[in-house]
Amino acid sequence: MLIDDDEPTNFLSSMIIEQLDCAEHVQVEDNGMRAVSYLINSEKLGYNNKDYPWPDLILLDINMPGMNGWEFLDKYKELGKSKRNVVIIMLTTSLNPDDKIKADDIISVTDFKYKPLTEELLKEILDTYFPDLLKNKPQPHHHIL
């Protein structure tokens, strides 16, 4: 799940995820409120519902209108009924050191990374938190011309 209000960022991130062929579904929400609504629907419909599959990974921006990343995390904590593990990575342009410190103090935040999402960064995230995901996928061959 991508939670970010910046449409070009979501487009680029979605393309990178598709290029690596590492997700069955990419859900994009442009603010925290919509993301919370999605997760509530997923919970109500049983997590594996084809229209609202529960995410394994959430890439969360901090600064968004309506409901920012911090407010999303507060609401996410209230969803506490779920026993499923979700890797939540704050993916931000914020260079404020207080944001990293704050994220480190929130138990549901798994990691803190800086935008943009690149193929290398996504591979690093997958290798760290989903180590078996890329091992079984054939890697494209690169030819030097």
XYZ file of C-alpha atoms in Angstrom:
145
model
C 0.000 0.000 0.000
C 1.266 3.449 -0.954
C -0.039 6.322 1.159
C 1.113 9.600 -0.332
C -0.653 12.716 -1.605
C 1.825 13.261 -4.444
C 0.455 11.709 -7.636
C 3.790 11.622 -9.550
C 5.453 9.920 -6.563
C 2.706 7.286 -6.442
C 2.979 6.731 -10.195
C 6.764 6.273 -10.024
C 6.557 4.019 -6.957
C 3.859 1.885 -8.586
C 5.988 1.504 -11.721
C 8.994 0.373 -9.702
C 6.888 -2.164 -7.786
C 5.448 -3.481 -11.051
C 8.913 -3.703 -12.651
C 10.128 -5.887 -9.799
C 6.929 -7.950 -9.996
C 6.918 -8.227 -6.213
C 3.251 -7.564 -5.395
C -0.035 -9.152 -6.312
C -1.820 -5.854 -5.716
C -0.712 -2.253 -5.189
C -3.224 -0.102 -3.361
C -2.618 3.645 -3.643
C -4.297 6.080 -1.260
C -3.673 9.815 -1.423
C -4.231 10.517 2.269
C -4.380 8.824 5.635
C -8.189 8.949 5.909
C -8.681 6.991 2.707
C -6.035 4.484 3.794
C -7.770 3.945 7.142
C -11.117 3.447 5.358
C -9.499 0.888 3.080
C -8.036 -1.024 6.050
C -11.378 -0.961 7.891
C -13.060 -2.449 4.811
C -10.326 -5.064 4.535
C -10.845 -6.068 8.157
C -14.629 -6.234 7.771
C -14.387 -8.336 4.610
C -11.834 -10.795 5.943
C -8.361 -9.557 4.920
C -8.084 -11.718 1.786
C -11.051 -10.193 0.004
C -10.139 -9.577 -3.643
C -11.364 -5.965 -3.517
C -9.666 -5.075 -0.232
C -6.655 -7.358 0.327
C -4.771 -6.607 3.536
C -1.340 -5.103 2.804
C 1.911 -6.739 3.844
C 3.828 -3.502 3.299
C 2.772 0.120 3.741
C 4.948 2.931 2.415
C 3.736 5.981 4.322
C 4.411 9.652 3.649
C 4.467 12.062 6.591
C 3.167 15.346 5.194
C -0.285 15.000 3.628
C -3.430 17.108 3.816
C -6.496 15.807 5.642
C -4.709 13.196 7.718
C -0.934 13.109 7.798
C 1.260 10.071 8.383
C 1.399 10.537 12.156
C -2.397 10.782 12.394
C -2.704 7.701 10.193
C -0.473 5.787 12.613
C -2.706 6.823 15.535
C -5.776 5.489 13.710
C -3.893 2.385 12.588
C -3.122 1.621 16.236
C -6.847 1.826 16.995
C -7.459 -0.859 14.372
C -5.540 -3.139 16.760
C -7.973 -6.005 16.139
C -5.736 -7.267 13.379
C -3.142 -9.852 14.315
C -1.511 -9.672 10.894
C 1.978 -8.274 10.721
C 2.389 -5.296 8.438
C 5.722 -3.712 7.625
C 5.220 0.051 7.792
C 7.971 2.181 6.350
C 7.895 5.937 6.607
C 8.965 7.099 3.147
C 9.498 10.824 3.221
C 11.364 13.845 1.943
C 11.453 15.280 5.468
C 14.986 16.090 6.582
C 13.780 17.055 10.058
C 15.739 14.816 12.479
C 12.795 14.993 14.904
C 10.680 13.014 12.399
C 13.162 10.120 12.439
C 13.287 10.201 16.247
C 9.485 10.259 16.456
C 9.194 7.364 13.994
C 11.732 5.339 15.968
C 9.508 5.695 19.048
C 6.386 4.326 17.325
C 6.226 0.561 17.636
C 4.195 0.044 14.446
C 6.812 1.842 12.306
C 9.272 -0.720 11.022
C 11.696 1.600 9.251
C 12.312 5.153 8.054
C 13.544 5.811 4.495
C 13.926 8.786 2.226
C 12.173 9.367 -1.098
C 12.222 8.626 -3.885
C 11.508 4.927 -3.947
C 14.055 3.444 -6.311
C 14.499 -0.108 -7.521
C 17.558 -0.417 -5.261
C 15.670 0.878 -2.217
C 12.733 -1.438 -2.872
C 15.093 -4.412 -3.259
C 16.734 -3.449 0.042
C 13.321 -3.301 1.751
C 12.268 -6.635 0.259
C 15.578 -8.317 1.114
C 15.298 -7.080 4.699
C 11.619 -7.705 5.447
C 10.516 -10.239 2.812
C 13.722 -12.193 2.129
C 12.103 -15.063 0.239
C 10.072 -12.910 -2.126
C 12.699 -12.169 -4.772
C 14.682 -15.400 -4.396
C 12.113 -17.462 -6.269
C 11.558 -14.957 -9.067
C 13.702 -15.156 -12.179
C 15.762 -11.998 -12.520
C 15.904 -10.251 -15.884
C 19.155 -10.561 -17.777
C 20.911 -7.317 -18.534
C 22.930 -7.141 -21.705
C 25.706 -4.636 -22.168
C 25.633 -3.085 -25.630
